[in-house]
PDB file of C-alpha atoms in Angstrom:
ATOM      1  CA  MET V 161      82.832  72.644 104.164  1.00 82.00           C
ATOM      2  CA  PRO V 162      79.559  73.037 106.055  1.00 91.00           C
ATOM      3  CA  ASN V 163      79.430  74.281 109.646  1.00 92.00           C
ATOM      4  CA  ILE V 164      76.275  72.498 110.771  1.00 94.00           C
ATOM      5  CA  LYS V 165      76.812  69.070 112.304  1.00 95.00           C
ATOM      6  CA  SER V 166      74.073  67.329 110.299  1.00 95.00           C
ATOM      7  CA  ALA V 167      75.366  68.863 107.055  1.00 95.00           C
ATOM      8  CA  ILE V 168      78.886  67.631 107.836  1.00 95.00           C
ATOM      9  CA  LYS V 169      77.488  64.126 108.381  1.00 96.00           C
ATOM     10  CA  ARG V 170      75.548  64.306 105.090  1.00 96.00           C
ATOM     11  CA  VAL V 171      78.777  65.180 103.244  1.00 96.00           C
ATOM     12  CA  LYS V 172      80.533  62.162 104.773  1.00 96.00           C
ATOM     13  CA  THR V 173      77.679  59.747 104.036  1.00 97.00           C
ATOM     14  CA  ALA V 174      77.314  61.113 100.497  1.00 96.00           C
ATOM     15  CA  GLU V 175      81.022  60.442  99.872  1.00 96.00           C
ATOM     16  CA  LYS V 176      80.685  56.858 101.145  1.00 97.00           C
ATOM     17  CA  ALA V 177      77.594  56.293  98.996  1.00 95.00           C
ATOM     18  CA  ASN V 178      79.360  57.776  95.973  1.00 96.00           C
ATOM     19  CA  ILE V 179      82.282  55.374  96.368  1.00 97.00           C
ATOM     20  CA  ALA V 180      80.006  52.356  96.838  1.00 95.00           C
ATOM     21  CA  ASN V 181      77.838  53.324  93.855  1.00 95.00           C
ATOM     22  CA  SER V 182      80.897  53.892  91.659  1.00 95.00           C
ATOM     23  CA  GLN V 183      82.268  50.460  92.518  1.00 96.00           C
ATOM     24  CA  ALA V 184      78.934  48.755  91.897  1.00 94.00           C
ATOM     25  CA  LYS V 185      78.436  50.534  88.565  1.00 95.00           C
ATOM     26  CA  SER V 186      81.981  49.671  87.480  1.00 96.00           C
ATOM     27  CA  ALA V 187      81.459  46.011  88.397  1.00 95.00           C
ATOM     28  CA  MET V 188      78.215  46.014  86.407  1.00 95.00           C
ATOM     29  CA  ARG V 189      79.965  47.454  83.342  1.00 96.00           C
ATOM     30  CA  THR V 190      82.754  44.878  83.641  1.00 96.00           C
ATOM     31  CA  THR V 191      80.233  42.039  83.809  1.00 96.00           C
ATOM     32  CA  ILE V 192      78.454  43.334  80.712  1.00 95.00           C
ATOM     33  CA  LYS V 193      81.722  43.681  78.780  1.00 95.00           C
ATOM     34  CA  LYS V 194      82.732  40.108  79.694  1.00 94.00           C
ATOM     35  CA  ALA V 195      79.365  38.822  78.475  1.00 94.00           C
ATOM     36  CA  GLU V 196      79.568  40.798  75.211  1.00 93.00           C
ATOM     37  CA  LEU V 197      83.102  39.540  74.584  1.00 93.00           C
ATOM     38  CA  ALA V 198      82.079  35.930  75.260  1.00 93.00           C
ATOM     39  CA  LEU V 199      79.070  36.261  72.923  1.00 91.00           C
ATOM     40  CA  ALA V 200      81.257  37.751  70.193  1.00 90.00           C
ATOM     41  CA  ASN V 201      83.778  34.905  70.471  1.00 89.00           C
ATOM     42  CA  ASN V 202      81.135  32.158  70.846  1.00 86.00           C
ATOM     43  CA  ALA V 203      82.696  31.101  74.143  1.00 83.00           C
ATOM     44  CA  GLU V 204      81.425  28.055  76.021  1.00 87.00           C
ATOM     45  CA  ASN V 205      80.525  30.050  79.132  1.00 90.00           C
ATOM     46  CA  ALA V 206      78.659  32.775  77.203  1.00 90.00           C
ATOM     47  CA  LYS V 207      75.256  31.760  78.600  1.00 91.00           C
ATOM     48  CA  GLU V 208      76.551  31.856  82.179  1.00 93.00           C
ATOM     49  CA  LEU V 209      78.076  35.288  81.629  1.00 94.00           C
ATOM     50  CA  LEU V 210      74.832  36.483  80.037  1.00 94.00           C
ATOM     51  CA  VAL V 211      72.911  35.393  83.150  1.00 94.00           C
ATOM     52  CA  ALA V 212      75.460  37.175  85.353  1.00 95.00           C
ATOM     53  CA  ALA V 213      75.166  40.349  83.263  1.00 95.00           C
ATOM     54  CA  ASN V 214      71.361  40.256  83.497  1.00 96.00           C
ATOM     55  CA  LYS V 215      71.589  39.827  87.262  1.00 95.00           C
ATOM     56  CA  ALA V 216      74.034  42.739  87.531  1.00 95.00           C
ATOM     57  CA  LEU V 217      71.721  44.944  85.464  1.00 96.00           C
ATOM     58  CA  ASP V 218      68.695  44.015  87.592  1.00 95.00           C
ATOM     59  CA  THR V 219      70.609  44.724  90.790  1.00 94.00           C
ATOM     60  CA  ALA V 220      71.855  48.084  89.526  1.00 94.00           C
ATOM     61  CA  ALA V 221      68.330  49.060  88.454  1.00 95.00           C
ATOM     62  CA  SER V 222      66.842  48.049  91.808  1.00 95.00           C
ATOM     63  CA  LYS V 223      69.475  50.078  93.678  1.00 92.00           C
ATOM     64  CA  GLY V 224      68.850  53.102  91.467  1.00 93.00           C
ATOM     65  CA  LEU V 225      72.298  53.136  89.875  1.00 94.00           C
ATOM     66  CA  ILE V 226      70.738  53.047  86.408  1.00 95.00           C
ATOM     67  CA  HIS V 227      67.173  53.592  85.243  1.00 96.00           C
ATOM     68  CA  LYS V 228      65.002  50.484  84.966  1.00 95.00           C
ATOM     69  CA  ASN V 229      64.326  51.177  81.277  1.00 97.00           C
ATOM     70  CA  ALA V 230      68.074  51.480  80.624  1.00 96.00           C
ATOM     71  CA  ALA V 231      68.589  48.110  82.305  1.00 96.00           C
ATOM     72  CA  ALA V 232      65.802  46.566  80.219  1.00 96.00           C
ATOM     73  CA  ARG V 233      67.279  48.042  77.040  1.00 96.00           C
ATOM     74  CA  LYS V 234      70.759  46.684  77.794  1.00 95.00           C
ATOM     75  CA  LYS V 235      69.349  43.250  78.676  1.00 95.00           C
ATOM     76  CA  SER V 236      67.391  43.221  75.429  1.00 96.00           C
ATOM     77  CA  ARG V 237      70.458  44.097  73.369  1.00 94.00           C
ATOM     78  CA  LEU V 238      72.509  41.388  75.087  1.00 93.00           C
ATOM     79  CA  ALA V 239      69.770  38.825  74.406  1.00 93.00           C
ATOM     80  CA  LYS V 240      69.623  39.936  70.791  1.00 93.00           C
ATOM     81  CA  LYS V 241      73.378  39.345  70.451  1.00 90.00           C
ATOM     82  CA  ALA V 242      72.992  35.913  72.082  1.00 89.00           C
ATOM     83  CA  ASN V 243      70.307  34.737  69.645  1.00 87.00           C
TER      84      ASN V 243
END
């Protein structure tokens, strides 16, 4: 544990950010899995879930949770499965 006050604060804020980022990344993965499952089963709401997955990927890329090229790659693969 650091002794300097600013370093102690950085540890606390880093922990909070880590928790928030983990939750956001997990939610993104869940959204993608739901979309993939719907596309595989030809579900009626597959297009809606695909839009939600694309939005989740864009949000994660803009927040820096995943690289923008990784988001583009995943979106491309989802679209390929949809068509």
